[in-house]
Amino acid sequence: MRVEESLCRFDEHVIRLGEDLAFALKHTDEDDRLVFTPHYKPHRERYGIYWSLLDVGSEELKS
């Protein structure tokens, strides 16, 4: 699936697990291992995860 397609269906791929700050990344070859949780909880602060999303065969991957 191309990056654009995946982002249009984001809610199908990133699933919140219960009421905790835990999210699973689904529809990958590592579904059982990709669970994201906070390393620590800063007082009244949130933080984000940033990824570079690339299509298979893109110029960036060839470098």
Tab-separated table of C-alpha atoms in Angstrom:
chain	number	residue	atom	x	y	z
A	1	MET	CA	0.000	0.000	0.000
A	2	ARG	CA	1.309	3.454	-0.849
A	3	VAL	CA	1.907	6.062	1.858
A	4	GLU	CA	-1.035	8.215	0.730
A	5	GLU	CA	-3.421	5.257	0.941
A	6	SER	CA	-2.155	4.305	4.377
A	7	LEU	CA	-2.554	7.839	5.750
A	8	CYS	CA	-6.117	8.088	4.409
A	9	ARG	CA	-6.933	4.990	6.491
A	10	PHE	CA	-4.885	6.003	9.564
A	11	ASP	CA	-7.630	5.015	12.025
A	12	GLU	CA	-7.537	1.445	10.668
A	13	HIS	CA	-3.784	1.163	11.287
A	14	VAL	CA	-3.259	2.914	14.633
A	15	ILE	CA	-5.520	1.446	17.316
A	16	ARG	CA	-5.764	2.706	20.903
A	17	LEU	CA	-5.573	-0.128	23.415
A	18	GLY	CA	-8.106	0.497	26.176
A	19	GLU	CA	-7.994	3.707	28.204
A	20	ASP	CA	-4.197	3.722	28.608
A	21	LEU	CA	-1.819	5.708	26.440
A	22	ALA	CA	-0.992	2.621	24.401
A	23	PHE	CA	-1.404	2.296	20.654
A	24	ALA	CA	-0.886	-0.671	18.338
A	25	LEU	CA	0.215	-0.370	14.721
A	26	LYS	CA	-1.773	-2.895	12.674
A	27	HIS	CA	-1.598	-4.325	9.157
A	28	THR	CA	2.192	-4.718	9.191
A	29	ASP	CA	4.491	-7.732	9.235
A	30	GLU	CA	5.147	-7.012	12.964
A	31	ASP	CA	1.583	-6.575	14.287
A	32	ASP	CA	2.228	-8.410	17.557
A	33	ARG	CA	5.309	-6.334	18.400
A	34	LEU	CA	4.403	-2.766	17.423
A	35	VAL	CA	2.784	-1.328	20.542
A	36	PHE	CA	3.678	2.237	21.492
A	37	THR	CA	3.528	3.433	25.096
A	38	PRO	CA	5.072	6.422	26.896
A	39	HIS	CA	8.588	5.943	28.250
A	40	TYR	CA	7.663	8.362	30.997
A	41	LYS	CA	4.837	10.783	31.684
A	42	PRO	CA	6.004	14.380	32.049
A	43	HIS	CA	3.723	16.413	34.279
A	44	ARG	CA	0.927	17.890	32.127
A	45	GLU	CA	2.888	17.470	28.888
A	46	ARG	CA	2.501	15.321	25.825
A	47	TYR	CA	5.031	14.346	23.209
A	48	GLY	CA	4.883	12.880	19.736
A	49	ILE	CA	6.429	10.206	17.571
A	50	TYR	CA	7.750	11.268	14.182
A	51	TRP	CA	8.314	8.919	11.261
A	52	SER	CA	9.592	9.328	7.744
A	53	LEU	CA	7.093	7.541	5.513
A	54	LEU	CA	8.503	6.278	2.224
A	55	ASP	CA	7.047	4.260	-0.599
A	56	VAL	CA	8.804	1.049	-1.651
A	57	GLY	CA	11.205	1.877	-4.473
A	58	SER	CA	11.331	5.599	-3.671
A	59	GLU	CA	14.483	7.578	-4.458
A	60	GLU	CA	15.096	8.130	-0.723
A	61	LEU	CA	15.404	4.363	-0.154
A	62	LYS	CA	17.857	3.963	-3.019
A	63	SER	CA	20.396	6.292	-1.380
